[in-house]
CSV table of C-alpha atoms and ligand atoms in Angstrom, one decimal:
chain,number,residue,atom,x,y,z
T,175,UNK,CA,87.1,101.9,88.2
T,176,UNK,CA,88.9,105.6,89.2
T,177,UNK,CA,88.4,107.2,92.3
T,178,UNK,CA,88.8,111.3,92.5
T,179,UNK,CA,91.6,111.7,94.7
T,180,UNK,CA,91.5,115.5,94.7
T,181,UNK,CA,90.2,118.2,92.2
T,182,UNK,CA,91.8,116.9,88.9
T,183,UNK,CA,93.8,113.8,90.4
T,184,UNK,CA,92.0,110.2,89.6
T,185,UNK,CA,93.6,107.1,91.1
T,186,UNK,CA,93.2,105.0,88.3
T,187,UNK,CA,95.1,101.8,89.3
T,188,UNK,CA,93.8,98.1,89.9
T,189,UNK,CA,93.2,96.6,93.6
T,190,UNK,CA,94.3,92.9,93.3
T,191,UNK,CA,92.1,91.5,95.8
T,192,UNK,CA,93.3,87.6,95.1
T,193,UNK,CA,97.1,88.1,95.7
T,194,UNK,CA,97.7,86.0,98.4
T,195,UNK,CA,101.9,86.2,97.4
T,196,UNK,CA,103.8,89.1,95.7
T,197,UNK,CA,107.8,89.1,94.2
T,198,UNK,CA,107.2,85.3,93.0
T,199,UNK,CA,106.8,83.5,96.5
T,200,UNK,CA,108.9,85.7,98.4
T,201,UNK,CA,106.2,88.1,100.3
T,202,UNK,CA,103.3,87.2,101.9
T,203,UNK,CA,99.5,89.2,101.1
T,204,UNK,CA,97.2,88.4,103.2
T,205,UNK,CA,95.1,91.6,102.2
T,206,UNK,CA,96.1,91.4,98.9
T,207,UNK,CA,97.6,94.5,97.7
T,208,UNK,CA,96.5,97.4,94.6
T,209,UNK,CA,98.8,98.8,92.1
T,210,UNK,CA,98.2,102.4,92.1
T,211,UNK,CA,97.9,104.0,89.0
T,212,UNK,CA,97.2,108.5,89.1
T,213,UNK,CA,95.7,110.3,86.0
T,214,UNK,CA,96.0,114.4,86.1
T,215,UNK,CA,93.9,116.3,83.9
T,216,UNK,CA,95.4,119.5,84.0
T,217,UNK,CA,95.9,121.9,80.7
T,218,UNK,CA,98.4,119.3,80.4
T,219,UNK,CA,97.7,115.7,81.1
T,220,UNK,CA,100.3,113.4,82.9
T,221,UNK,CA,99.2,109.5,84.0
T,222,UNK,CA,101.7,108.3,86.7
T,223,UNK,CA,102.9,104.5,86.5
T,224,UNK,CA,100.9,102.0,85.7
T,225,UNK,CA,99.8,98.7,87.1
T,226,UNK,CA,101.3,95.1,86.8
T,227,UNK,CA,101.2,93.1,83.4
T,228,UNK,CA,98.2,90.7,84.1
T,229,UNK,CA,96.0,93.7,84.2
T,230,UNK,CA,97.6,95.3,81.5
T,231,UNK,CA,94.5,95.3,79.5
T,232,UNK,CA,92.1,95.7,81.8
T,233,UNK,CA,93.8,98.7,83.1
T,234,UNK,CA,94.1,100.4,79.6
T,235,UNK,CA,90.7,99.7,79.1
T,236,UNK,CA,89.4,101.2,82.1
T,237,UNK,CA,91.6,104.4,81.5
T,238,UNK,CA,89.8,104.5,77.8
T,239,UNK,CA,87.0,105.1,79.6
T,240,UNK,CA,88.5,107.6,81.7
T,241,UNK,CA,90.1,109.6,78.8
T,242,UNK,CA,90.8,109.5,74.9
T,243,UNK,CA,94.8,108.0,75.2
T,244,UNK,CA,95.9,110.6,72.5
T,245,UNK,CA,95.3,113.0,74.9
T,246,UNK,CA,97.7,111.7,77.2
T,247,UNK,CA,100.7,114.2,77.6
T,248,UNK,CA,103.0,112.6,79.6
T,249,UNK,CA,103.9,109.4,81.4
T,250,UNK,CA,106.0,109.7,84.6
T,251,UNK,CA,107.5,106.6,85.8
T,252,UNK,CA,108.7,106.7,89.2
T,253,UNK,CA,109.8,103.0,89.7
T,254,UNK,CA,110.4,99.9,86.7
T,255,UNK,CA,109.4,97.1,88.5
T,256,UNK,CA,107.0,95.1,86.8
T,257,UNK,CA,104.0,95.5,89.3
T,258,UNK,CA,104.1,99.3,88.3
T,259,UNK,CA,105.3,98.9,84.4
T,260,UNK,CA,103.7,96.1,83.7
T,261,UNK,CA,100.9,97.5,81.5
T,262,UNK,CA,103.0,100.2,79.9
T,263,UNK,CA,103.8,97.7,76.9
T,264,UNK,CA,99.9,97.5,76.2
T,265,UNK,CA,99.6,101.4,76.9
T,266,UNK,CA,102.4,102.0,74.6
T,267,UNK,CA,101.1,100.3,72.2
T,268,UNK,CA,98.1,103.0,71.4
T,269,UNK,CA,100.5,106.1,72.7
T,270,UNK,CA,104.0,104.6,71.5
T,271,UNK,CA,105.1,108.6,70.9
T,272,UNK,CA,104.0,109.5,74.3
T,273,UNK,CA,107.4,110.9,76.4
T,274,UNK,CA,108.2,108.4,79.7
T,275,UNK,CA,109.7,110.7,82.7
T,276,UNK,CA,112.0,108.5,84.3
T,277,UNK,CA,115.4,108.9,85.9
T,278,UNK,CA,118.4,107.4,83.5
T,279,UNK,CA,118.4,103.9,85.4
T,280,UNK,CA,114.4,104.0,85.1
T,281,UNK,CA,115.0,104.3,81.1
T,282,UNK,CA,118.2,101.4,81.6
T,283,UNK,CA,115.5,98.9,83.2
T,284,UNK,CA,112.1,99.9,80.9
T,285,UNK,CA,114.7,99.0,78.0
T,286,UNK,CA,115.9,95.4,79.9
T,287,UNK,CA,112.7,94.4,80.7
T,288,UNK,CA,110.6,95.5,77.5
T,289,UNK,CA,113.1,95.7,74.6
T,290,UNK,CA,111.5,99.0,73.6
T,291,UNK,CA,112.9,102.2,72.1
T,292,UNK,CA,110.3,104.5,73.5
T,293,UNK,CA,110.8,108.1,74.2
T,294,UNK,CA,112.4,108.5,77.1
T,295,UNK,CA,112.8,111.4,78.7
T,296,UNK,CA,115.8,111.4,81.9
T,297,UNK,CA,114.9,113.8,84.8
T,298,UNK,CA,117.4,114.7,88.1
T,299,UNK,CA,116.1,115.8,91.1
T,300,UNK,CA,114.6,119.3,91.0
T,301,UNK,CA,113.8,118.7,87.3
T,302,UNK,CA,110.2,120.1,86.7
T,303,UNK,CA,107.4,119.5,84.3
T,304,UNK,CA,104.8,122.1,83.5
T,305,UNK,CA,101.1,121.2,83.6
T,306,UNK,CA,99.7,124.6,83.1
T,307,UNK,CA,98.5,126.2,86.4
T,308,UNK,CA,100.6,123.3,87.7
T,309,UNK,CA,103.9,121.9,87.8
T,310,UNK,CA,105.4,117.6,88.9
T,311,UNK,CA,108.7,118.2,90.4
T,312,UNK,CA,110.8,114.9,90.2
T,313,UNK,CA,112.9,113.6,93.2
T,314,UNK,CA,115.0,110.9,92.8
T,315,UNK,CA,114.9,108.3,95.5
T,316,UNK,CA,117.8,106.0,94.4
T,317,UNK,CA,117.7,102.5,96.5
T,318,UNK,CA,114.4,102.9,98.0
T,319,UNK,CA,114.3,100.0,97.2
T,320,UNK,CA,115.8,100.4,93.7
T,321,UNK,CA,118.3,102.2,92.1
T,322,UNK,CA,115.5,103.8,89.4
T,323,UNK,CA,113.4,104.7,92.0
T,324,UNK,CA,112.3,108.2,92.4
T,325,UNK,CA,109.7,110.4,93.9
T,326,UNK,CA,106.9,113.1,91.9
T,327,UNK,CA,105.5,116.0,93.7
T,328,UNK,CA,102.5,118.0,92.8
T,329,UNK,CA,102.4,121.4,93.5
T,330,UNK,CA,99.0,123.2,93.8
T,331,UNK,CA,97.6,120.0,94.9
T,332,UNK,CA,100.5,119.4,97.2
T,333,UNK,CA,100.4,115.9,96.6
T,334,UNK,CA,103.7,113.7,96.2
T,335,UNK,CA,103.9,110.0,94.5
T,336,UNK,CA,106.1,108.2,96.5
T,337,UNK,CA,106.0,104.7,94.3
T,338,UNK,CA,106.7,101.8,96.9
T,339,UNK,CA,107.6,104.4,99.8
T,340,UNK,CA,104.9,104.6,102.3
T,341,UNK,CA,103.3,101.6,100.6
T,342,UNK,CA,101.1,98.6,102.1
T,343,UNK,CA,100.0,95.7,100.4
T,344,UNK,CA,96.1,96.4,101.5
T,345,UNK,CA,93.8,95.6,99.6
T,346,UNK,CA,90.9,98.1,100.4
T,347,UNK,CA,87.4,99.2,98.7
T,348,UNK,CA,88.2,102.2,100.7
T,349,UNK,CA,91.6,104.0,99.3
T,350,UNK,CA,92.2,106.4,101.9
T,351,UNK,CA,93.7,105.8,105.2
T,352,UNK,CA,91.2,107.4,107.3
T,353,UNK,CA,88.8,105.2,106.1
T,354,UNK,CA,90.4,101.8,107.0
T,355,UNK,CA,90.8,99.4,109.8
T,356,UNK,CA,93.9,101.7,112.0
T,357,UNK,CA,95.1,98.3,113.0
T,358,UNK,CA,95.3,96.9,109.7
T,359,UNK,CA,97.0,99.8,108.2
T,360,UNK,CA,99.6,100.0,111.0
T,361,UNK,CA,100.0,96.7,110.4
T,362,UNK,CA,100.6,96.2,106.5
T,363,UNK,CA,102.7,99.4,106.7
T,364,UNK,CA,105.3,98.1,109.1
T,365,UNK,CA,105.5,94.7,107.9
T,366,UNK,CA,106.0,96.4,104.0
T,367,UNK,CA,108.9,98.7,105.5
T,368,UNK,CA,110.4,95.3,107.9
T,369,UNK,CA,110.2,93.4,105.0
T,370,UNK,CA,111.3,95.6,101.9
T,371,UNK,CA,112.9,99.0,103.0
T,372,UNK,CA,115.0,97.5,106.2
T,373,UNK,CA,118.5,96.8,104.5
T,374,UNK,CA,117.6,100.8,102.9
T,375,UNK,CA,117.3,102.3,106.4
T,376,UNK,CA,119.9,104.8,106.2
T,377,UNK,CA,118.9,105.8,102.5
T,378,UNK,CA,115.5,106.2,103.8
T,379,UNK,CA,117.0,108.8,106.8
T,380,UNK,CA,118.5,110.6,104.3
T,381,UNK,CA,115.8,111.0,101.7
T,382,UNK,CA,113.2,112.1,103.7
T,383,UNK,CA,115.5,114.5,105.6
T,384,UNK,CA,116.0,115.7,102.2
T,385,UNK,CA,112.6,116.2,101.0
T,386,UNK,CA,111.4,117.8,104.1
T,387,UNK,CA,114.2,120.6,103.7
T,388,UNK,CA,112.7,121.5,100.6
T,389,UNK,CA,109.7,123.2,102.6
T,390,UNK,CA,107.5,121.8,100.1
T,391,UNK,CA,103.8,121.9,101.5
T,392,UNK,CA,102.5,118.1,101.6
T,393,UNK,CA,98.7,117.5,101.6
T,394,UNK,CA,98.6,114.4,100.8
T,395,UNK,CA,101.0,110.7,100.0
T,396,UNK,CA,99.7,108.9,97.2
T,397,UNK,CA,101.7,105.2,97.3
T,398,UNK,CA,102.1,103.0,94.3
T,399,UNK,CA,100.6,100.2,96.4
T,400,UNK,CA,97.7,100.1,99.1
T,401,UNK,CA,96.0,103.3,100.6
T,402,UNK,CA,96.3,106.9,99.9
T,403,UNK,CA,97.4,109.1,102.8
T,404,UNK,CA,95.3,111.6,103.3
T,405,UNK,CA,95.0,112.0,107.0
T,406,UNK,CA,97.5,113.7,108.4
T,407,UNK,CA,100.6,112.3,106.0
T,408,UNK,CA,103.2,113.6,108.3
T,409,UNK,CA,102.3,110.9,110.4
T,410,UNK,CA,103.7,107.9,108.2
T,411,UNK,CA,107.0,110.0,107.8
T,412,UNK,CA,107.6,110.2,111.2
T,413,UNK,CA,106.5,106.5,111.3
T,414,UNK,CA,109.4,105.6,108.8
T,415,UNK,CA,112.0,108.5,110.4
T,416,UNK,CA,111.3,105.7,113.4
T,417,UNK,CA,111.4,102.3,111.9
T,418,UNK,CA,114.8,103.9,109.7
T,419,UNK,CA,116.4,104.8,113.1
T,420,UNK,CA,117.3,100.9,114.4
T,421,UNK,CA,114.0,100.7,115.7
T,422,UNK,CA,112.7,98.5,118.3
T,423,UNK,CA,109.8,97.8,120.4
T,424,UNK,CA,110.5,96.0,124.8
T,425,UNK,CA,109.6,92.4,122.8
T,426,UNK,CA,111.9,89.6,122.4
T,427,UNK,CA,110.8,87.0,120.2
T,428,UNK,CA,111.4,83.2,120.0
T,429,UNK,CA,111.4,81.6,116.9
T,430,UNK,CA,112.2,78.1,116.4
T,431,UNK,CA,111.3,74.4,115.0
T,432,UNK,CA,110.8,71.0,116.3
T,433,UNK,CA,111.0,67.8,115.3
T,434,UNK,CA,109.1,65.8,118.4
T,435,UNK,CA,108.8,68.8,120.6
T,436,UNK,CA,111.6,68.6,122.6
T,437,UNK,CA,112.8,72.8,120.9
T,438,UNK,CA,109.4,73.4,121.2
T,439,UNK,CA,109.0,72.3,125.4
T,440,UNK,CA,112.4,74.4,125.9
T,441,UNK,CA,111.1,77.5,123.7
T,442,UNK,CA,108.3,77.8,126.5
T,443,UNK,CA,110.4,77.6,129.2
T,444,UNK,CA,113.1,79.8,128.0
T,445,UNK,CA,109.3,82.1,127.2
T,446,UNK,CA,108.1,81.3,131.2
T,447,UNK,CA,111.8,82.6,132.5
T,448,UNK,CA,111.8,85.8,131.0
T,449,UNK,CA,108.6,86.5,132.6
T,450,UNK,CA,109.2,85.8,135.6
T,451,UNK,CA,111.0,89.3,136.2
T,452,UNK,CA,109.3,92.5,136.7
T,453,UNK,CA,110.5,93.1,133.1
T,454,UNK,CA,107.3,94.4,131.4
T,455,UNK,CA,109.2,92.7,128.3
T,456,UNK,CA,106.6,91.4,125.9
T,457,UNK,CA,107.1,87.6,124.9
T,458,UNK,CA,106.0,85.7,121.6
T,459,UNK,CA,106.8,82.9,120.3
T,460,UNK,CA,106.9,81.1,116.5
T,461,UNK,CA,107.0,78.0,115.2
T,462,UNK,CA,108.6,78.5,111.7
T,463,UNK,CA,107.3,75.5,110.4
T,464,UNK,CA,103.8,77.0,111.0
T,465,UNK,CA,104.5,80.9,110.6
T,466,UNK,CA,104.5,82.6,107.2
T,467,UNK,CA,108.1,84.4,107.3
T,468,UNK,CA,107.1,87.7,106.7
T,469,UNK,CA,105.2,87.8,109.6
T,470,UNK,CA,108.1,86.6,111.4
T,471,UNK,CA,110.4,89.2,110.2
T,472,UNK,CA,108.0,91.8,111.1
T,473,UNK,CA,107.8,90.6,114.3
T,474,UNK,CA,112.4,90.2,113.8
T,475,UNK,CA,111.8,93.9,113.2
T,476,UNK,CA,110.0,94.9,116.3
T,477,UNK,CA,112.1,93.1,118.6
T,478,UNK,CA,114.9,94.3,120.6
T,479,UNK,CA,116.0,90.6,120.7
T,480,UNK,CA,115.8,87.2,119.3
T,481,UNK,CA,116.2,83.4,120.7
T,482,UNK,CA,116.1,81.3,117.7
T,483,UNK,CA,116.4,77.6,118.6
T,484,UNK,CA,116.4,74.2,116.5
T,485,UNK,CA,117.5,70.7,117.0
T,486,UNK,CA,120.2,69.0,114.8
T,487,UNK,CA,119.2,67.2,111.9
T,488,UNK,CA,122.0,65.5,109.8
T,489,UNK,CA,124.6,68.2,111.6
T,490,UNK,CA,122.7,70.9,110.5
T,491,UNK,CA,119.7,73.0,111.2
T,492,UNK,CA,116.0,72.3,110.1
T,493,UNK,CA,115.0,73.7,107.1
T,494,UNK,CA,112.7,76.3,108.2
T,495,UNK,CA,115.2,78.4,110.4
T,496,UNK,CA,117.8,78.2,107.8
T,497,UNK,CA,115.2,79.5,105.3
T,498,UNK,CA,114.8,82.5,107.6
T,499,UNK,CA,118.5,83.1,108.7
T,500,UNK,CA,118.8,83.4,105.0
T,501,UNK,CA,116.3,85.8,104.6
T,502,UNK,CA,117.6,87.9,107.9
T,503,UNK,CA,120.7,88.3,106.2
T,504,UNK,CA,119.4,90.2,103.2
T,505,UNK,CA,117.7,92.2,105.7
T,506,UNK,CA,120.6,93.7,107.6
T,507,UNK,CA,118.9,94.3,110.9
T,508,UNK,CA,120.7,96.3,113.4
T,509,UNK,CA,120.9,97.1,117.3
T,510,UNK,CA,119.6,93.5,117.3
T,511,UNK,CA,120.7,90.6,120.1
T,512,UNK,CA,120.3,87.4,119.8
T,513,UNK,CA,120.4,83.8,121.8
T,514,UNK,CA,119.9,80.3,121.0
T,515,UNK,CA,119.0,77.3,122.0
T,516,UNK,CA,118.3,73.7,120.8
T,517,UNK,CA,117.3,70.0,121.6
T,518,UNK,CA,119.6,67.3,120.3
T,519,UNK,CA,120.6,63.2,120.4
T,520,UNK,CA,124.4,63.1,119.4
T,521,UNK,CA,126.2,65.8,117.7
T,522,UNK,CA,124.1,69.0,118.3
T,523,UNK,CA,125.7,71.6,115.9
T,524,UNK,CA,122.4,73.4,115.6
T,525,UNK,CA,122.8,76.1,118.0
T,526,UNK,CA,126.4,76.4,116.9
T,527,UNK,CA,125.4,77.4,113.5
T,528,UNK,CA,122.6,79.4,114.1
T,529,UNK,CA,124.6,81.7,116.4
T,530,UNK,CA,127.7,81.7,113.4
T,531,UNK,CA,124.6,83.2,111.1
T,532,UNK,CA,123.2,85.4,113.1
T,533,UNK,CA,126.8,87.2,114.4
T,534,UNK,CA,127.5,87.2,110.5
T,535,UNK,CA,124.4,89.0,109.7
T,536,UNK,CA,125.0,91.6,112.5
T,537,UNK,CA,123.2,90.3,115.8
T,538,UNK,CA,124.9,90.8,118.9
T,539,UNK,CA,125.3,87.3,120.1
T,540,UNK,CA,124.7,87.5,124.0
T,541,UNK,CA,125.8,84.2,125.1
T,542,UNK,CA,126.8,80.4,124.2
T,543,UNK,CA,123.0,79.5,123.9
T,544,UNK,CA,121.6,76.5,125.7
T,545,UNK,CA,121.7,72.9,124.0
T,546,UNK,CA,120.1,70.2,125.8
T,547,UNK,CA,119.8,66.4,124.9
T,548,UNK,CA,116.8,64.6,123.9
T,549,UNK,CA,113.5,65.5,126.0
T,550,UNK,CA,113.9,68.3,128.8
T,551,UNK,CA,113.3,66.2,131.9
T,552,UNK,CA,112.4,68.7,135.0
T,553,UNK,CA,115.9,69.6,135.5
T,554,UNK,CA,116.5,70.6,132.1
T,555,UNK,CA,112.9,72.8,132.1
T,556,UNK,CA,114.2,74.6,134.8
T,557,UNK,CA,117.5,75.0,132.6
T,558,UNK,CA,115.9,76.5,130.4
T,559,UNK,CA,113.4,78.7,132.4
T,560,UNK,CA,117.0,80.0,133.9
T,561,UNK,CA,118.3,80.7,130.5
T,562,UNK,CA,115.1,83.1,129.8
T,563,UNK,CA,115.8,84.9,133.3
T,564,UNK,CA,119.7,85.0,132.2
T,565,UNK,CA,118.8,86.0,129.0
T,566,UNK,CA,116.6,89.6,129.8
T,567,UNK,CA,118.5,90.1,132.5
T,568,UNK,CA,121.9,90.4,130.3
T,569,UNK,CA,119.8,92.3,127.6
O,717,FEO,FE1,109.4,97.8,93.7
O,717,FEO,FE2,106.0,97.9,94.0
O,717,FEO,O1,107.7,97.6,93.2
């Protein structure tokens, strides 16, 4: 399968349709994903990146179809993790001569994870390789998300490979982003930069401020995963100059677990006080136990706030919302508050150590939290319901 993406630029990559999780178990795909994969036919001929190792063959294959591999000039690799490099041992194997554009730490991790001396070829920003009528001018983009990571621009065609940045794992028959479900789109893209590119927010800032002071015309974004941009691109920079820039939405989001529901009756109430106020401050709640964890961070991401509750177990916390403060700590969210809350018998630590976690991973902790014991009678409801209203107003 390719797909023209304009005059002599093919997307020849592989759309997993099946992947369901990505990085091991760490990221959830509900739409899948596709590793994007671009073949340019100029005098010159350059393929850029490749897909992941399971469809090594099929993907070499496919590109015999496309064109005779000795014909291949050049192979740019913008990024070495396996979902783009994967089939570059199988390619290499019929071109093992062919030069690999990387930058120097691109080369560093090609040679770790392959154990090939291939011909590697180091490019700096501004570096530029001829095509003929047309030049690739190589950016690097170090941390975003890896140190390797860099950017390829087409000029003529005006089109620049941005690797993971402005990426979604989307699944899609249709590769362009006018042609997709808006929603969808919005959707994957945020939850791909909440989940991936947060902790890289202020490399992210700079890089694209960077990029666009080059002047460079842009036509179109063409991502190593998910759709091409093709629709007015500037739109997904400005996107990402606003989830880089501490972003937040008017939402504050509860997230908890429960054991027999106690967490679970005061997470409503706390939910029923904030909106009692005129406070147009949207509400949702999420049961860890039932919510896939990137969703939740996406939802961490959007929220000016956070009210994380869970009863003690053992003098701990249940597993689920320590699995997620683990995560948030990675993450490095900022301009973030947070409060907390939980049910317990005897010794109650719980909110005690989710609001230690959450101040050590840079929430502003906005009060002592509420702990209650054993089921909320009416009393305690309204407790709660006074916390919520305590809460937003304090915010
Ligand atoms: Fe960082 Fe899509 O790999």
């Amino acid at each position: 399968m390719s797909i023209k993406v304009k005059n002599n630029v093919h997307w020849v990559g592989k759309i997993d349709w099946e992947l369901r999780k990505f990085h091991g178990d760490e990221y959830s795909t509900h739409k899948g994903s596709s590793y994007n994969s671009y073949l340019i036919k100029e005098e010159k001929v350059a393929l850029i990146d490749t897909v992941w190792g399971p469809f090594a063959k099929e993907f070499v294959g496919n590109l015999e179809k496309k064109i005779d591999l000795k014909k291949i000039d050049y192979i740019i690799a913008n990024h070495a993790e396996n979902d783009h490099s994967g089939a570059m041992p199988e390619l290499m194997r019929h071109i093992p001569d062919v030069p690999i554009y990387c930058t120097k730490n691109g080369a560093k991790f090609l040679k770790g994870l392959y154990h090939q001396d291939w011909n590697f070829q180091i490019v700096k920003t501004g570096d530029k390789l001829d095509l003929g009528s047309k030049e690739l001018i190589f950016i690097e983009a170090p941390m975003l998300h890896w140190p390797d990571t860099m950017f390829t621009y087409l000029t003529g065609d005006e089109i620049l490979f941005s690797n993971d940045g402005f990426g979604q794992h989307y699944a899609s028959e249709f590769m362009f982003n006018d042609s997709v479900n808006q929603n969808d789109l919005l959707q994957e893209s945020i939850k791909y930069y909440a989940n991936i590119l947060t902790p890289f927010s202020p490399m992210v800032t700079r890089k694209i401020n960077e990029i666009l002071e080059f002047n460079l015309p842009l036509d179109m974004i063409c991502p190593g995963h998910g759709v091409i941009w093709r629709d007015n691109p500037a739109h997904i920079i400005e996107k990402y100059l606003d989830w880089a820039d501490n972003y937040q939405e008017n939402q504050i989001t509860i997230l908890y677990d429960t054991m027999w529901d106690s967490t679970r009756v005061m997470a409503e109430q706390i939910a029923a006080g904030i909106n009692e106020g005129d406070n147009q401050v949207t509400v949702k709640l999420y049961n860890l136990a039932k919510t896939d964890k990137n969703d939740a961070i996406t939802e961490i991401f959007k929220s000016k706030a956070i009210i994380m509750g869970s009863p003690t177990i053992n003098n701990g916390i249940l597993v689920s919302v320590a699995a997620l403060l683990e995560e948030i700590k990675g993450l490095k969210f900022k301009n973030k508050k947070a409060g907390f809350f939980g049910s317990y018998g005897w010794s109650g630590e719980a909110v005690k150590i989710i609001s230690e976690r959450l101040n050590n991973s840079g929430f502003e902790v906005v009060d002592e939290g509420l702990r209650l014991t054993w089921s909320p009678d009416e009393e305690n409801k309204r407790s709660c319901q006074k916390y919520g209203r305590s809460f937003v107003q304090n915010l």
